[in-house]
JSON list of C-alpha atoms in Angstrom, two decimals:
[
{"chain": "C", "resi": 7, "resn": "MET", "atom": "CA", "xyz": [-8.43, -2.63, -5.70]},
{"chain": "C", "resi": 8, "resn": "THR", "atom": "CA", "xyz": [-9.66, -1.46, -9.08]},
{"chain": "C", "resi": 9, "resn": "ASP", "atom": "CA", "xyz": [-11.96, -3.50, -11.30]},
{"chain": "C", "resi": 10, "resn": "GLU", "atom": "CA", "xyz": [-9.05, -4.00, -13.70]},
{"chain": "C", "resi": 11, "resn": "CYS", "atom": "CA", "xyz": [-7.03, -5.62, -10.90]},
{"chain": "C", "resi": 12, "resn": "ARG", "atom": "CA", "xyz": [-9.80, -7.68, -9.34]},
{"chain": "C", "resi": 13, "resn": "GLY", "atom": "CA", "xyz": [-9.37, -11.30, -10.37]},
{"chain": "C", "resi": 14, "resn": "ASN", "atom": "CA", "xyz": [-5.85, -10.77, -11.73]},
{"chain": "C", "resi": 15, "resn": "PRO", "atom": "CA", "xyz": [-3.58, -13.07, -9.70]},
{"chain": "C", "resi": 16, "resn": "ASP", "atom": "CA", "xyz": [-0.55, -10.81, -10.18]},
{"chain": "C", "resi": 17, "resn": "CYS", "atom": "CA", "xyz": [-2.45, -7.75, -8.90]},
{"chain": "C", "resi": 18, "resn": "GLU", "atom": "CA", "xyz": [-3.87, -9.72, -5.99]},
{"chain": "C", "resi": 19, "resn": "LYS", "atom": "CA", "xyz": [-0.36, -10.87, -5.10]},
{"chain": "C", "resi": 20, "resn": "VAL", "atom": "CA", "xyz": [0.88, -7.26, -5.00]},
{"chain": "C", "resi": 21, "resn": "HIS", "atom": "CA", "xyz": [-2.01, -6.25, -2.73]},
{"chain": "C", "resi": 22, "resn": "GLU", "atom": "CA", "xyz": [-1.59, -9.31, -0.51]},
{"chain": "C", "resi": 23, "resn": "LEU", "atom": "CA", "xyz": [2.17, -8.88, -0.03]},
{"chain": "C", "resi": 24, "resn": "LEU", "atom": "CA", "xyz": [2.29, -5.08, 0.03]},
{"chain": "C", "resi": 25, "resn": "GLY", "atom": "CA", "xyz": [2.98, -4.75, 3.76]},
{"chain": "C", "resi": 26, "resn": "ASP", "atom": "CA", "xyz": [5.81, -7.27, 3.68]},
{"chain": "C", "resi": 27, "resn": "TYR", "atom": "CA", "xyz": [7.17, -5.68, 0.50]},
{"chain": "C", "resi": 28, "resn": "LEU", "atom": "CA", "xyz": [7.27, -2.22, 2.03]},
{"chain": "C", "resi": 29, "resn": "ASP", "atom": "CA", "xyz": [8.87, -3.63, 5.20]},
{"chain": "C", "resi": 30, "resn": "ASP", "atom": "CA", "xyz": [11.57, -5.42, 3.15]},
{"chain": "C", "resi": 31, "resn": "GLU", "atom": "CA", "xyz": [10.50, -8.78, 4.53]},
{"chain": "C", "resi": 32, "resn": "LEU", "atom": "CA", "xyz": [10.26, -10.66, 1.22]},
{"chain": "C", "resi": 33, "resn": "LYS", "atom": "CA", "xyz": [12.85, -12.70, -0.59]},
{"chain": "C", "resi": 34, "resn": "ALA", "atom": "CA", "xyz": [14.60, -10.88, -3.42]},
{"chain": "C", "resi": 35, "resn": "VAL", "atom": "CA", "xyz": [13.01, -13.07, -6.08]},
{"chain": "C", "resi": 36, "resn": "VAL", "atom": "CA", "xyz": [9.50, -12.22, -4.82]},
{"chain": "C", "resi": 37, "resn": "CYS", "atom": "CA", "xyz": [10.35, -8.50, -4.72]},
{"chain": "C", "resi": 38, "resn": "GLU", "atom": "CA", "xyz": [11.58, -8.73, -8.31]},
{"chain": "C", "resi": 39, "resn": "GLU", "atom": "CA", "xyz": [8.30, -10.38, -9.38]},
{"chain": "C", "resi": 40, "resn": "LEU", "atom": "CA", "xyz": [6.24, -7.67, -7.70]},
{"chain": "C", "resi": 41, "resn": "GLU", "atom": "CA", "xyz": [8.38, -4.88, -9.15]},
{"chain": "C", "resi": 42, "resn": "LEU", "atom": "CA", "xyz": [8.15, -6.35, -12.64]},
{"chain": "C", "resi": 43, "resn": "HIS", "atom": "CA", "xyz": [4.37, -6.49, -12.34]},
{"chain": "C", "resi": 44, "resn": "MET", "atom": "CA", "xyz": [4.22, -2.92, -11.02]},
{"chain": "C", "resi": 45, "resn": "LYS", "atom": "CA", "xyz": [6.20, -1.71, -14.05]},
{"chain": "C", "resi": 46, "resn": "GLU", "atom": "CA", "xyz": [3.53, -3.22, -16.29]},
{"chain": "C", "resi": 47, "resn": "CYS", "atom": "CA", "xyz": [0.43, -2.42, -14.20]},
{"chain": "C", "resi": 48, "resn": "PRO", "atom": "CA", "xyz": [-0.32, 1.27, -13.65]},
{"chain": "C", "resi": 49, "resn": "ASP", "atom": "CA", "xyz": [-3.09, 0.48, -11.14]},
{"chain": "C", "resi": 50, "resn": "CYS", "atom": "CA", "xyz": [-0.77, -1.47, -8.85]},
{"chain": "C", "resi": 51, "resn": "ARG", "atom": "CA", "xyz": [2.00, 1.09, -9.29]},
{"chain": "C", "resi": 52, "resn": "VAL", "atom": "CA", "xyz": [-0.33, 3.92, -8.27]},
{"chain": "C", "resi": 53, "resn": "HIS", "atom": "CA", "xyz": [-1.64, 1.93, -5.30]},
{"chain": "C", "resi": 54, "resn": "VAL", "atom": "CA", "xyz": [1.86, 1.11, -4.01]},
{"chain": "C", "resi": 55, "resn": "ASP", "atom": "CA", "xyz": [3.05, 4.69, -4.52]},
{"chain": "C", "resi": 56, "resn": "SER", "atom": "CA", "xyz": [0.00, 6.01, -2.69]},
{"chain": "C", "resi": 57, "resn": "VAL", "atom": "CA", "xyz": [0.56, 3.73, 0.29]},
{"chain": "C", "resi": 58, "resn": "LYS", "atom": "CA", "xyz": [4.25, 4.73, 0.38]},
{"chain": "C", "resi": 59, "resn": "LYS", "atom": "CA", "xyz": [3.26, 8.41, 0.41]},
{"chain": "C", "resi": 60, "resn": "VAL", "atom": "CA", "xyz": [0.74, 7.88, 3.21]},
{"chain": "C", "resi": 61, "resn": "ILE", "atom": "CA", "xyz": [3.35, 6.08, 5.30]},
{"chain": "C", "resi": 62, "resn": "ARG", "atom": "CA", "xyz": [5.87, 8.86, 4.68]},
{"chain": "C", "resi": 63, "resn": "LEU", "atom": "CA", "xyz": [3.32, 11.54, 5.57]},
{"chain": "C", "resi": 64, "resn": "TYR", "atom": "CA", "xyz": [2.32, 9.69, 8.72]},
{"chain": "C", "resi": 65, "resn": "ARG", "atom": "CA", "xyz": [5.93, 9.36, 9.84]},
{"chain": "C", "resi": 66, "resn": "GLU", "atom": "CA", "xyz": [6.55, 13.04, 9.17]},
{"chain": "C", "resi": 67, "resn": "ALA", "atom": "CA", "xyz": [3.36, 13.94, 11.02]},
{"chain": "C", "resi": 68, "resn": "THR", "atom": "CA", "xyz": [4.31, 11.99, 14.11]},
{"chain": "C", "resi": 69, "resn": "ASP", "atom": "CA", "xyz": [7.83, 13.44, 14.03]},
{"chain": "C", "resi": 70, "resn": "ARG", "atom": "CA", "xyz": [6.57, 17.02, 13.79]},
{"chain": "C", "resi": 71, "resn": "GLY", "atom": "CA", "xyz": [3.64, 16.65, 16.11]},
{"chain": "C", "resi": 72, "resn": "LEU", "atom": "CA", "xyz": [1.02, 17.78, 13.61]},
{"chain": "C", "resi": 73, "resn": "PRO", "atom": "CA", "xyz": [-2.39, 18.84, 14.89]},
{"chain": "C", "resi": 74, "resn": "VAL", "atom": "CA", "xyz": [-4.69, 16.08, 16.05]},
{"chain": "C", "resi": 75, "resn": "ASP", "atom": "CA", "xyz": [-7.20, 16.54, 13.20]},
{"chain": "C", "resi": 76, "resn": "ILE", "atom": "CA", "xyz": [-4.51, 15.98, 10.57]},
{"chain": "C", "resi": 77, "resn": "ARG", "atom": "CA", "xyz": [-3.16, 12.90, 12.37]},
{"chain": "C", "resi": 78, "resn": "ILE", "atom": "CA", "xyz": [-6.70, 11.51, 12.54]},
{"chain": "C", "resi": 79, "resn": "ARG", "atom": "CA", "xyz": [-7.20, 12.07, 8.80]},
{"chain": "C", "resi": 80, "resn": "LEU", "atom": "CA", "xyz": [-3.88, 10.37, 8.02]},
{"chain": "C", "resi": 81, "resn": "ARG", "atom": "CA", "xyz": [-4.81, 7.45, 10.25]},
{"chain": "C", "resi": 82, "resn": "ASP", "atom": "CA", "xyz": [-8.14, 7.14, 8.44]},
{"chain": "C", "resi": 83, "resn": "VAL", "atom": "CA", "xyz": [-6.43, 7.14, 5.03]},
{"chain": "C", "resi": 84, "resn": "MET", "atom": "CA", "xyz": [-4.05, 4.41, 6.22]},
{"chain": "C", "resi": 85, "resn": "LYS", "atom": "CA", "xyz": [-7.01, 2.40, 7.50]},
{"chain": "C", "resi": 86, "resn": "GLN", "atom": "CA", "xyz": [-8.75, 2.76, 4.12]},
{"chain": "C", "resi": 87, "resn": "ALA", "atom": "CA", "xyz": [-5.61, 1.61, 2.31]},
{"chain": "C", "resi": 88, "resn": "ARG", "atom": "CA", "xyz": [-5.33, -1.41, 4.59]},
{"chain": "C", "resi": 89, "resn": "GLU", "atom": "CA", "xyz": [-9.00, -2.29, 4.13]},
{"chain": "C", "resi": 90, "resn": "SER", "atom": "CA", "xyz": [-8.73, -1.97, 0.35]},
{"chain": "C", "resi": 91, "resn": "ARG", "atom": "CA", "xyz": [-6.02, -4.61, 0.50]},
{"chain": "C", "resi": 92, "resn": "ASP", "atom": "CA", "xyz": [-8.10, -6.92, 2.68]},
{"chain": "C", "resi": 93, "resn": "PRO", "atom": "CA", "xyz": [-11.83, -6.23, 2.32]},
{"chain": "C", "resi": 94, "resn": "SER", "atom": "CA", "xyz": [-12.62, -9.02, 4.81]},
{"chain": "C", "resi": 95, "resn": "GLY", "atom": "CA", "xyz": [-10.80, -7.14, 7.60]},
{"chain": "C", "resi": 96, "resn": "PRO", "atom": "CA", "xyz": [-12.50, -5.13, 10.36]}
]
């Protein structure tokens, strides 16, 4: 989370609900709130887009059977993204 986002309740909400948002597990009204905020907040938009790209790359990597070193790097990037959402996590 960037310094600009830290302390902003709307940004924190995007980061907190990102997993559920990407898994389509939120009510439509909550998705609309998050999407409205992302239109106005370039930091959150970039973060969400980055996580989406990592997920897509990971899925493609597992489908294609990419080399182990690339899968490990993708896993590490996903771990970093998850930890940036929840700095209290392991």
